mmCIF file of C-alpha atoms in Angstrom:
data_model
loop_
_atom_site.group_PDB
_atom_site.id
_atom_site.type_symbol
_atom_site.label_atom_id
_atom_site.label_comp_id
_atom_site.label_asym_id
_atom_site.label_seq_id
_atom_site.Cartn_x
_atom_site.Cartn_y
_atom_site.Cartn_z
ATOM 1 C CA UNK A 1 129.810 102.493 112.742
ATOM 2 C CA UNK A 2 130.279 98.715 113.194
ATOM 3 C CA UNK A 3 126.602 98.215 112.327
ATOM 4 C CA UNK A 4 127.137 100.403 109.018
ATOM 5 C CA UNK A 5 129.976 98.355 107.810
ATOM 6 C CA UNK A 6 128.344 95.017 108.557
ATOM 7 C CA UNK A 7 125.344 96.276 106.704
ATOM 8 C CA UNK A 8 127.617 97.361 103.764
ATOM 9 C CA UNK A 9 129.307 93.836 103.623
ATOM 10 C CA UNK A 10 126.022 92.388 103.658
ATOM 11 C CA UNK A 11 124.863 94.560 100.735
ATOM 12 C CA UNK A 12 127.993 94.018 98.613
ATOM 13 C CA UNK A 13 127.816 90.474 99.328
ATOM 14 C CA UNK A 14 124.257 90.377 97.792
ATOM 15 C CA UNK A 15 124.977 92.053 94.614
ATOM 16 C CA UNK A 16 127.857 89.629 94.219
ATOM 17 C CA UNK A 17 125.941 86.409 94.766
ATOM 18 C CA UNK A 18 122.949 87.850 92.636
ATOM 19 C CA UNK A 19 120.458 87.561 95.743
ATOM 20 C CA UNK A 20 116.889 88.664 94.706
ATOM 21 C CA UNK A 21 114.634 87.718 97.610
ATOM 22 C CA UNK A 22 115.346 85.940 101.174
ATOM 23 C CA UNK A 23 112.047 84.637 102.088
ATOM 24 C CA UNK A 24 112.946 84.527 105.620
ATOM 25 C CA UNK A 25 115.372 87.286 106.658
ATOM 26 C CA UNK A 26 114.909 90.227 104.618
ATOM 27 C CA UNK A 27 116.636 93.564 105.944
ATOM 28 C CA UNK A 28 115.344 95.996 103.617
ATOM 29 C CA UNK A 29 118.317 98.165 103.544
ATOM 30 C CA UNK A 30 120.445 95.471 101.976
ATOM 31 C CA UNK A 31 121.234 95.876 98.046
ATOM 32 C CA UNK A 32 119.445 93.183 96.168
ATOM 33 C CA UNK A 33 120.648 94.120 92.917
ATOM 34 C CA UNK A 34 117.574 92.926 91.198
ATOM 35 C CA UNK A 35 115.667 93.642 88.091
ATOM 36 C CA UNK A 36 111.754 93.751 88.214
ATOM 37 C CA UNK A 37 108.845 94.346 86.329
ATOM 38 C CA UNK A 38 107.449 97.962 86.332
ATOM 39 C CA UNK A 39 103.601 98.519 85.913
ATOM 40 C CA UNK A 40 103.085 102.520 86.889
ATOM 41 C CA UNK A 41 99.340 102.825 87.397
ATOM 42 C CA UNK A 42 98.631 99.880 85.297
ATOM 43 C CA UNK A 43 98.653 96.966 87.823
ATOM 44 C CA UNK A 44 95.433 96.136 86.789
ATOM 45 C CA UNK A 45 97.271 94.399 83.818
ATOM 46 C CA UNK A 46 99.672 92.169 85.881
ATOM 47 C CA UNK A 47 99.148 88.827 84.715
ATOM 48 C CA UNK A 48 101.250 86.412 86.864
ATOM 49 C CA UNK A 49 101.491 84.031 83.933
ATOM 50 C CA UNK A 50 103.623 86.581 82.291
ATOM 51 C CA UNK A 51 105.705 87.384 85.596
ATOM 52 C CA UNK A 52 106.504 83.680 85.581
ATOM 53 C CA UNK A 53 107.367 83.539 81.822
ATOM 54 C CA UNK A 54 109.740 86.341 82.459
ATOM 55 C CA UNK A 55 111.132 84.994 85.787
ATOM 56 C CA UNK A 56 110.416 88.380 87.453
ATOM 57 C CA UNK A 57 110.320 88.405 91.622
ATOM 58 C CA UNK A 58 109.917 91.761 91.876
ATOM 59 C CA UNK A 59 106.545 94.150 91.373
ATOM 60 C CA UNK A 60 106.335 97.790 91.246
ATOM 61 C CA UNK A 61 103.425 100.246 90.741
ATOM 62 C CA UNK A 62 102.209 103.511 92.008
ATOM 63 C CA UNK A 63 99.148 104.465 93.776
ATOM 64 C CA UNK A 64 97.642 108.262 93.059
ATOM 65 C CA UNK A 65 96.715 109.442 96.412
ATOM 66 C CA UNK A 66 93.383 111.347 95.251
ATOM 67 C CA UNK A 67 92.120 107.777 94.361
ATOM 68 C CA UNK A 68 91.660 107.596 98.689
ATOM 69 C CA UNK A 69 88.895 109.927 98.106
ATOM 70 C CA UNK A 70 86.781 107.699 95.937
ATOM 71 C CA UNK A 71 86.650 104.832 98.368
ATOM 72 C CA UNK A 72 88.426 102.286 100.402
ATOM 73 C CA UNK A 73 91.936 102.289 99.287
ATOM 74 C CA UNK A 74 92.615 98.462 100.086
ATOM 75 C CA UNK A 75 90.066 97.862 97.086
ATOM 76 C CA UNK A 76 91.525 100.249 94.459
ATOM 77 C CA UNK A 77 93.190 97.912 91.896
ATOM 78 C CA UNK A 78 96.601 98.755 92.581
ATOM 79 C CA UNK A 79 96.882 97.963 96.172
ATOM 80 C CA UNK A 80 95.099 95.060 96.007
ATOM 81 C CA UNK A 81 96.857 93.721 93.151
ATOM 82 C CA UNK A 82 100.455 94.767 94.943
ATOM 83 C CA UNK A 83 99.133 93.217 97.889
ATOM 84 C CA UNK A 84 98.182 89.907 96.152
ATOM 85 C CA UNK A 85 101.265 89.682 94.870
ATOM 86 C CA UNK A 86 103.059 90.032 97.872
ATOM 87 C CA UNK A 87 100.543 87.535 99.167
ATOM 88 C CA UNK A 88 101.994 84.992 96.516
ATOM 89 C CA UNK A 89 105.715 85.575 97.488
ATOM 90 C CA UNK A 90 106.650 88.551 94.923
ATOM 91 C CA UNK A 91 108.606 91.176 96.464
ATOM 92 C CA UNK A 92 107.052 94.551 95.948
ATOM 93 C CA UNK A 93 107.416 98.300 95.650
ATOM 94 C CA UNK A 94 104.607 100.761 95.734
ATOM 95 C CA UNK A 95 105.030 104.649 94.948
ATOM 96 C CA UNK A 96 102.698 107.095 96.707
ATOM 97 C CA UNK A 97 102.024 109.557 94.021
ATOM 98 C CA UNK A 98 100.871 113.083 95.164
ATOM 99 C CA UNK A 99 99.759 114.845 91.933
ATOM 100 C CA UNK A 100 100.379 118.525 92.390
ATOM 101 C CA UNK A 101 100.857 119.639 88.920
ATOM 102 C CA UNK A 102 97.461 121.882 88.649
ATOM 103 C CA UNK A 103 97.697 123.145 92.154
ATOM 104 C CA UNK A 104 99.621 124.514 94.650
ATOM 105 C CA UNK A 105 101.017 122.437 97.906
ATOM 106 C CA UNK A 106 99.312 122.678 100.597
ATOM 107 C CA UNK A 107 101.228 124.757 103.666
ATOM 108 C CA UNK A 108 101.762 123.054 106.976
ATOM 109 C CA UNK A 109 99.344 123.282 109.216
ATOM 110 C CA UNK A 110 96.745 124.384 106.843
ATOM 111 C CA UNK A 111 93.385 122.387 106.614
ATOM 112 C CA UNK A 112 94.459 121.462 102.873
ATOM 113 C CA UNK A 113 97.708 119.352 104.510
ATOM 114 C CA UNK A 114 95.432 117.899 107.296
ATOM 115 C CA UNK A 115 93.304 116.330 104.511
ATOM 116 C CA UNK A 116 96.325 115.135 102.844
ATOM 117 C CA UNK A 117 97.955 113.565 105.970
ATOM 118 C CA UNK A 118 94.150 112.216 106.544
ATOM 119 C CA UNK A 119 94.330 110.397 102.945
ATOM 120 C CA UNK A 120 97.702 108.987 104.008
ATOM 121 C CA UNK A 121 96.122 107.593 107.481
ATOM 122 C CA UNK A 122 93.581 105.722 105.319
ATOM 123 C CA UNK A 123 96.167 104.154 102.767
ATOM 124 C CA UNK A 124 98.843 103.287 105.330
ATOM 125 C CA UNK A 125 97.045 100.661 107.100
ATOM 126 C CA UNK A 126 96.757 98.740 103.637
ATOM 127 C CA UNK A 127 100.400 98.740 102.789
ATOM 128 C CA UNK A 128 102.508 99.144 105.703
ATOM 129 C CA UNK A 129 104.331 96.045 106.800
ATOM 130 C CA UNK A 130 102.797 94.309 103.556
ATOM 131 C CA UNK A 131 105.018 95.694 100.782
ATOM 132 C CA UNK A 132 108.496 95.425 100.630
ATOM 133 C CA UNK A 133 109.403 99.154 99.784
ATOM 134 C CA UNK A 134 107.272 102.185 100.023
ATOM 135 C CA UNK A 135 108.452 105.243 98.085
ATOM 136 C CA UNK A 136 107.282 108.231 99.210
ATOM 137 C CA UNK A 137 106.449 110.339 96.071
ATOM 138 C CA UNK A 138 106.582 109.103 92.314
ATOM 139 C CA UNK A 139 108.170 111.948 90.307
ATOM 140 C CA UNK A 140 107.926 115.145 92.620
ATOM 141 C CA UNK A 141 109.830 117.637 90.108
ATOM 142 C CA UNK A 142 107.073 116.397 87.377
ATOM 143 C CA UNK A 143 104.302 116.359 89.555
ATOM 144 C CA UNK A 144 104.197 119.918 90.760
ATOM 145 C CA UNK A 145 103.954 123.376 89.478
ATOM 146 C CA UNK A 146 107.262 124.530 87.704
ATOM 147 C CA UNK A 147 107.285 127.741 89.943
ATOM 148 C CA UNK A 148 106.905 125.609 93.229
ATOM 149 C CA UNK A 149 109.688 123.260 92.747
ATOM 150 C CA UNK A 150 111.461 124.932 95.616
ATOM 151 C CA UNK A 151 111.660 124.878 99.417
ATOM 152 C CA UNK A 152 107.530 124.649 99.154
ATOM 153 C CA UNK A 153 108.062 121.315 97.532
ATOM 154 C CA UNK A 154 110.784 120.204 100.133
ATOM 155 C CA UNK A 155 108.441 121.167 102.699
ATOM 156 C CA UNK A 156 105.261 119.083 101.339
ATOM 157 C CA UNK A 157 107.283 116.214 100.969
ATOM 158 C CA UNK A 158 109.052 116.245 104.440
ATOM 159 C CA UNK A 159 105.964 116.636 106.112
ATOM 160 C CA UNK A 160 104.500 113.728 104.257
ATOM 161 C CA UNK A 161 107.704 111.757 104.896
ATOM 162 C CA UNK A 162 107.690 112.376 108.621
ATOM 163 C CA UNK A 163 103.932 111.610 108.580
ATOM 164 C CA UNK A 164 104.999 107.730 107.186
ATOM 165 C CA UNK A 165 108.031 107.595 109.503
ATOM 166 C CA UNK A 166 105.869 108.420 112.589
ATOM 167 C CA UNK A 167 103.243 106.070 111.551
ATOM 168 C CA UNK A 168 105.613 103.206 110.699
ATOM 169 C CA UNK A 169 107.239 103.431 114.025
ATOM 170 C CA UNK A 170 103.742 103.502 115.929
ATOM 171 C CA UNK A 171 101.713 100.942 114.029
ATOM 172 C CA UNK A 172 104.520 98.551 112.638
ATOM 173 C CA UNK A 173 107.063 98.151 114.725
ATOM 174 C CA UNK A 174 111.095 98.087 115.162
ATOM 175 C CA UNK A 175 110.900 94.886 112.730
ATOM 176 C CA UNK A 176 108.351 96.233 110.192
ATOM 177 C CA UNK A 177 109.040 94.686 106.622
ATOM 178 C CA UNK A 178 108.408 97.921 104.958
ATOM 179 C CA UNK A 179 111.276 100.317 103.957
ATOM 180 C CA UNK A 180 110.970 103.644 102.972
ATOM 181 C CA UNK A 181 112.607 105.668 99.916
ATOM 182 C CA UNK A 182 112.142 109.238 98.944
ATOM 183 C CA UNK A 183 111.271 108.916 95.331
ATOM 184 C CA UNK A 184 112.038 109.943 92.233
ATOM 185 C CA UNK A 185 114.623 112.372 90.672
ATOM 186 C CA UNK A 186 114.472 112.972 87.071
ATOM 187 C CA UNK A 187 116.648 114.273 84.134
ATOM 188 C CA UNK A 188 119.459 114.709 86.673
ATOM 189 C CA UNK A 189 121.731 114.527 83.482
ATOM 190 C CA UNK A 190 120.933 118.191 82.830
ATOM 191 C CA UNK A 191 122.752 120.763 85.116
ATOM 192 C CA UNK A 192 119.575 122.774 85.565
ATOM 193 C CA UNK A 193 117.508 120.027 87.463
ATOM 194 C CA UNK A 194 120.389 120.092 90.124
ATOM 195 C CA UNK A 195 118.531 122.660 91.829
ATOM 196 C CA UNK A 196 118.701 123.672 95.411
ATOM 197 C CA UNK A 197 115.366 122.052 95.770
ATOM 198 C CA UNK A 198 117.359 118.631 94.875
ATOM 199 C CA UNK A 199 120.173 119.326 96.915
ATOM 200 C CA UNK A 200 117.843 119.554 100.230
ATOM 201 C CA UNK A 201 116.109 116.264 98.910
ATOM 202 C CA UNK A 202 119.409 114.514 98.984
ATOM 203 C CA UNK A 203 120.154 116.016 102.386
ATOM 204 C CA UNK A 204 116.819 114.874 103.809
ATOM 205 C CA UNK A 205 117.396 111.472 102.362
ATOM 206 C CA UNK A 206 120.660 111.435 104.212
ATOM 207 C CA UNK A 207 119.867 113.100 107.700
ATOM 208 C CA UNK A 208 116.635 111.209 107.970
ATOM 209 C CA UNK A 209 117.840 107.734 109.730
ATOM 210 C CA UNK A 210 114.413 106.059 108.847
ATOM 211 C CA UNK A 211 114.785 106.617 104.919
ATOM 212 C CA UNK A 212 116.330 103.943 103.105
ATOM 213 C CA UNK A 213 117.494 105.646 100.398
ATOM 214 C CA UNK A 214 116.232 107.207 97.052
ATOM 215 C CA UNK A 215 114.640 106.844 94.160
ATOM 216 C CA UNK A 216 115.565 107.814 90.617
ATOM 217 C CA UNK A 217 114.158 107.740 87.143
ATOM 218 C CA UNK A 218 116.976 107.741 84.271
ATOM 219 C CA UNK A 219 115.021 108.554 81.417
ATOM 220 C CA UNK A 220 117.671 109.480 79.086
ATOM 221 C CA UNK A 221 118.687 110.270 75.680
ATOM 222 C CA UNK A 222 121.720 108.101 75.706
ATOM 223 C CA UNK A 223 122.757 105.178 77.865
ATOM 224 C CA UNK A 224 125.915 107.469 78.999
ATOM 225 C CA UNK A 225 123.426 110.011 80.264
ATOM 226 C CA UNK A 226 122.270 107.681 83.334
ATOM 227 C CA UNK A 227 125.640 108.002 85.304
ATOM 228 C CA UNK A 228 125.211 111.648 86.146
ATOM 229 C CA UNK A 229 122.171 110.285 88.343
ATOM 230 C CA UNK A 230 124.730 108.409 90.133
ATOM 231 C CA UNK A 231 127.264 110.956 90.463
ATOM 232 C CA UNK A 232 124.956 113.109 92.046
ATOM 233 C CA UNK A 233 123.201 110.785 94.418
ATOM 234 C CA UNK A 234 125.651 108.669 95.739
ATOM 235 C CA UNK A 235 128.060 111.079 97.174
ATOM 236 C CA UNK A 236 125.043 112.587 99.045
ATOM 237 C CA UNK A 237 123.824 109.450 100.567
ATOM 238 C CA UNK A 238 124.710 107.428 104.016
ATOM 239 C CA UNK A 239 127.264 104.644 103.333
ATOM 240 C CA UNK A 240 124.111 102.023 104.669
ATOM 241 C CA UNK A 241 122.072 103.531 101.932
ATOM 242 C CA UNK A 242 120.888 102.184 98.666
ATOM 243 C CA UNK A 243 118.984 103.597 95.711
ATOM 244 C CA UNK A 244 116.012 102.303 93.635
ATOM 245 C CA UNK A 245 115.402 102.647 89.840
ATOM 246 C CA UNK A 246 111.781 101.969 89.279
ATOM 247 C CA UNK A 247 111.434 103.387 85.994
ATOM 248 C CA UNK A 248 114.683 103.883 83.257
ATOM 249 C CA UNK A 249 114.800 104.175 79.442
ATOM 250 C CA UNK A 250 116.286 105.854 76.522
ATOM 251 C CA UNK A 251 113.106 107.014 75.410
ATOM 252 C CA UNK A 252 114.391 110.258 74.327
ATOM 253 C CA UNK A 253 116.969 108.468 71.979
ATOM 254 C CA UNK A 254 114.056 106.540 70.255
ATOM 255 C CA UNK A 255 112.127 109.706 69.787
ATOM 256 C CA UNK A 256 114.977 110.873 67.929
ATOM 257 C CA UNK A 257 114.296 108.580 65.335
ATOM 258 C CA UNK A 258 110.795 108.224 64.670
ATOM 259 C CA UNK A 259 111.293 110.103 61.196
ATOM 260 C CA UNK A 260 113.770 107.885 59.993
ATOM 261 C CA UNK A 261 113.458 106.281 56.595
ATOM 262 C CA UNK A 262 112.703 102.385 57.578
ATOM 263 C CA UNK A 263 115.646 99.974 56.153
ATOM 264 C CA UNK A 264 114.740 98.955 52.461
ATOM 265 C CA UNK A 265 114.878 95.436 53.288
ATOM 266 C CA UNK A 266 112.174 95.242 55.726
ATOM 267 C CA UNK A 267 109.996 97.366 53.589
ATOM 268 C CA UNK A 268 110.591 95.245 50.760
ATOM 269 C CA UNK A 269 109.648 91.980 52.576
ATOM 270 C CA UNK A 270 106.591 93.473 53.926
ATOM 271 C CA UNK A 271 105.210 95.623 51.078
ATOM 272 C CA UNK A 272 105.855 99.110 52.901
ATOM 273 C CA UNK A 273 106.552 102.168 50.467
ATOM 274 C CA UNK A 274 110.301 103.030 50.061
ATOM 275 C CA UNK A 275 109.794 106.320 51.564
ATOM 276 C CA UNK A 276 107.906 105.032 54.916
ATOM 277 C CA UNK A 277 109.341 106.194 58.421
ATOM 278 C CA UNK A 278 109.774 104.840 61.115
ATOM 279 C CA UNK A 279 106.792 106.301 63.170
ATOM 280 C CA UNK A 280 104.542 104.989 60.164
ATOM 281 C CA UNK A 281 105.285 101.611 60.563
ATOM 282 C CA UNK A 282 104.861 101.638 64.536
ATOM 283 C CA UNK A 283 101.287 103.483 63.884
ATOM 284 C CA UNK A 284 100.694 100.407 61.315
ATOM 285 C CA UNK A 285 101.448 98.098 64.257
ATOM 286 C CA UNK A 286 98.873 99.799 66.262
ATOM 287 C CA UNK A 287 96.278 100.042 63.726
ATOM 288 C CA UNK A 288 96.806 96.537 63.136
ATOM 289 C CA UNK A 289 98.871 94.404 65.619
ATOM 290 C CA UNK A 290 102.145 92.657 63.730
ATOM 291 C CA UNK A 291 102.980 89.222 64.480
ATOM 292 C CA UNK A 292 105.958 88.674 66.665
ATOM 293 C CA UNK A 293 108.700 87.794 63.670
ATOM 294 C CA UNK A 294 107.496 90.950 61.827
ATOM 295 C CA UNK A 295 107.885 93.144 64.897
ATOM 296 C CA UNK A 296 111.214 91.754 65.657
ATOM 297 C CA UNK A 297 112.349 92.052 61.736
ATOM 298 C CA UNK A 298 111.357 95.605 62.003
ATOM 299 C CA UNK A 299 113.596 96.390 64.814
ATOM 300 C CA UNK A 300 116.500 94.102 63.874
ATOM 301 C CA UNK A 301 116.667 95.621 60.741
ATOM 302 C CA UNK A 302 117.012 98.978 62.122
ATOM 303 C CA UNK A 303 120.754 100.223 63.182
ATOM 304 C CA UNK A 304 119.263 102.765 65.413
ATOM 305 C CA UNK A 305 117.749 100.525 67.398
ATOM 306 C CA UNK A 306 120.177 97.351 67.155
ATOM 307 C CA UNK A 307 122.862 99.922 68.225
ATOM 308 C CA UNK A 308 120.982 99.716 71.740
ATOM 309 C CA UNK A 309 120.198 96.086 71.817
ATOM 310 C CA UNK A 310 122.297 95.603 75.208
ATOM 311 C CA UNK A 311 120.525 98.554 76.698
ATOM 312 C CA UNK A 312 118.893 96.521 79.471
ATOM 313 C CA UNK A 313 122.113 94.308 80.155
ATOM 314 C CA UNK A 314 124.547 97.578 80.228
ATOM 315 C CA UNK A 315 122.284 99.543 82.460
ATOM 316 C CA UNK A 316 121.932 97.224 85.363
ATOM 317 C CA UNK A 317 125.585 96.474 85.086
ATOM 318 C CA UNK A 318 126.016 100.410 85.586
ATOM 319 C CA UNK A 319 123.564 100.374 88.451
ATOM 320 C CA UNK A 320 124.834 96.977 90.219
ATOM 321 C CA UNK A 321 128.469 98.068 89.642
ATOM 322 C CA UNK A 322 128.037 100.568 92.323
ATOM 323 C CA UNK A 323 127.434 98.191 94.954
ATOM 324 C CA UNK A 324 124.389 100.100 96.056
ATOM 325 C CA UNK A 325 121.315 99.287 94.085
ATOM 326 C CA UNK A 326 118.573 97.875 95.842
ATOM 327 C CA UNK A 327 115.883 97.218 93.145
ATOM 328 C CA UNK A 328 115.309 98.244 89.151
ATOM 329 C CA UNK A 329 112.324 97.832 87.510
ATOM 330 C CA UNK A 330 111.615 98.126 83.882
ATOM 331 C CA UNK A 331 108.304 99.003 81.759
ATOM 332 C CA UNK A 332 106.491 95.503 81.530
ATOM 333 C CA UNK A 333 103.711 96.427 79.544
ATOM 334 C CA UNK A 334 102.390 98.821 77.053
ATOM 335 C CA UNK A 335 99.060 100.526 77.894
ATOM 336 C CA UNK A 336 96.429 102.690 75.831
ATOM 337 C CA UNK A 337 97.896 106.057 76.318
ATOM 338 C CA UNK A 338 101.131 104.962 74.699
ATOM 339 C CA UNK A 339 99.252 104.437 71.595
ATOM 340 C CA UNK A 340 96.626 107.066 71.636
ATOM 341 C CA UNK A 341 96.863 109.694 68.876
ATOM 342 C CA UNK A 342 100.460 108.074 67.826
ATOM 343 C CA UNK A 343 102.328 110.069 65.248
ATOM 344 C CA UNK A 344 105.813 111.490 64.641
ATOM 345 C CA UNK A 345 105.840 113.658 67.542
ATOM 346 C CA UNK A 346 104.010 111.156 70.259
ATOM 347 C CA UNK A 347 106.772 110.202 73.118
ATOM 348 C CA UNK A 348 107.292 106.544 71.947
ATOM 349 C CA UNK A 349 107.206 105.026 75.469
ATOM 350 C CA UNK A 350 106.028 101.579 73.775
ATOM 351 C CA UNK A 351 109.427 100.732 72.523
ATOM 352 C CA UNK A 352 110.579 100.012 75.955
ATOM 353 C CA UNK A 353 108.555 97.519 77.293
ATOM 354 C CA UNK A 354 108.940 93.889 77.707
ATOM 355 C CA UNK A 355 105.617 92.694 76.524
ATOM 356 C CA UNK A 356 104.264 94.273 73.256
ATOM 357 C CA UNK A 357 100.963 94.119 74.214
ATOM 358 C CA UNK A 358 99.603 96.947 72.033
ATOM 359 C CA UNK A 359 101.274 96.513 68.725
ATOM 360 C CA UNK A 360 102.278 92.285 68.608
ATOM 361 C CA UNK A 361 99.188 89.810 68.429
ATOM 362 C CA UNK A 362 98.276 88.266 71.444
ATOM 363 C CA UNK A 363 99.226 84.572 72.370
ATOM 364 C CA UNK A 364 95.756 83.374 73.380
ATOM 365 C CA UNK A 365 95.401 85.041 76.703
ATOM 366 C CA UNK A 366 98.839 86.222 76.964
ATOM 367 C CA UNK A 367 100.510 89.334 75.668
ATOM 368 C CA UNK A 368 102.633 89.576 72.370
ATOM 369 C CA UNK A 369 106.036 89.486 73.284
ATOM 370 C CA UNK A 370 108.452 92.324 72.997
ATOM 371 C CA UNK A 371 111.800 92.557 72.084
ATOM 372 C CA UNK A 372 113.248 92.786 75.557
ATOM 373 C CA UNK A 373 111.639 90.025 77.138
ATOM 374 C CA UNK A 374 114.671 87.766 76.621
ATOM 375 C CA UNK A 375 116.986 90.140 78.150
ATOM 376 C CA UNK A 376 114.900 90.616 80.923
ATOM 377 C CA UNK A 377 114.688 86.990 81.329
ATOM 378 C CA UNK A 378 118.455 86.427 81.369
ATOM 379 C CA UNK A 379 118.941 89.501 83.699
ATOM 380 C CA UNK A 380 117.139 87.359 86.559
ATOM 381 C CA UNK A 381 119.684 84.778 86.316
ATOM 382 C CA UNK A 382 122.583 85.127 89.497
#
């Protein structure tokens, strides 16, 4: 109990002081309260100059486990890039993605489970002791068959987690620099997502001493909808545990406004027809990237957007206010899927990004700046 209280004191102090990284002393369970850059599967787009421009210290991406079958995982762009970032002094989070949304989970003791664990045995030596945080799972309750989001999901991920725990103990030792989290839970703002499987997920997190906490992905329709995530997970965790927020946004709010008419002032200034809709302006920017000024004018003239201009600040205040946030990472750059076949019903992930690399003209070799860059930079300050 004394150790738990001491750790709790450390985590609270770390948040209060705005600690982002401690080079020589990194107790991995402490709460840094940091905001980092999330690249998902697109770590190949990481540019260290842009990380420096944004003052980012934390970098997050994920590795799809089936890629292990294609060759040495150490050479995969996700792992090689995250390790390169770690070698340069950045703090790192890597999520292991197990895509079972088109196939059943392998049963414990089966040949398929043995094959999955063999994949882990290839991946773990490339990251254990190198990355700061390893998240076991990316979005289990999405990357699974709907009918199997029950005890079968739990059994699979618990088997995987125990294998990772055993590997870390045997190969990395008591002072291993990689902490383990279970990740990540989605849409806990919806009561029907707080299922017996989600409850068992949190029970495993709480009752497994080697697990430092849980990851959440609050992609929500309003800022207020993020709080139910915290209300759900925090009472179910040990006092010494912390949480990750490796993805978050109000993308479902953005989507509600794609069919809104654009402001008359913007239409007149830039020559758009008066009946132009929001999604059509975004499509125009995709087809022929805007100047930074033009894109900012579009967003700043749109009340539906400006009403959320403090989104990053407010969400970080919510997460850090718990005293239990380890790291949050926010979408850093736009990618091709975000802009492919863009239309009125497309999920507008591109409105989240710190760098508007697909819709704002590049600055030489650097991506075009997005709306959120300054907010992101300010949140790096103590």
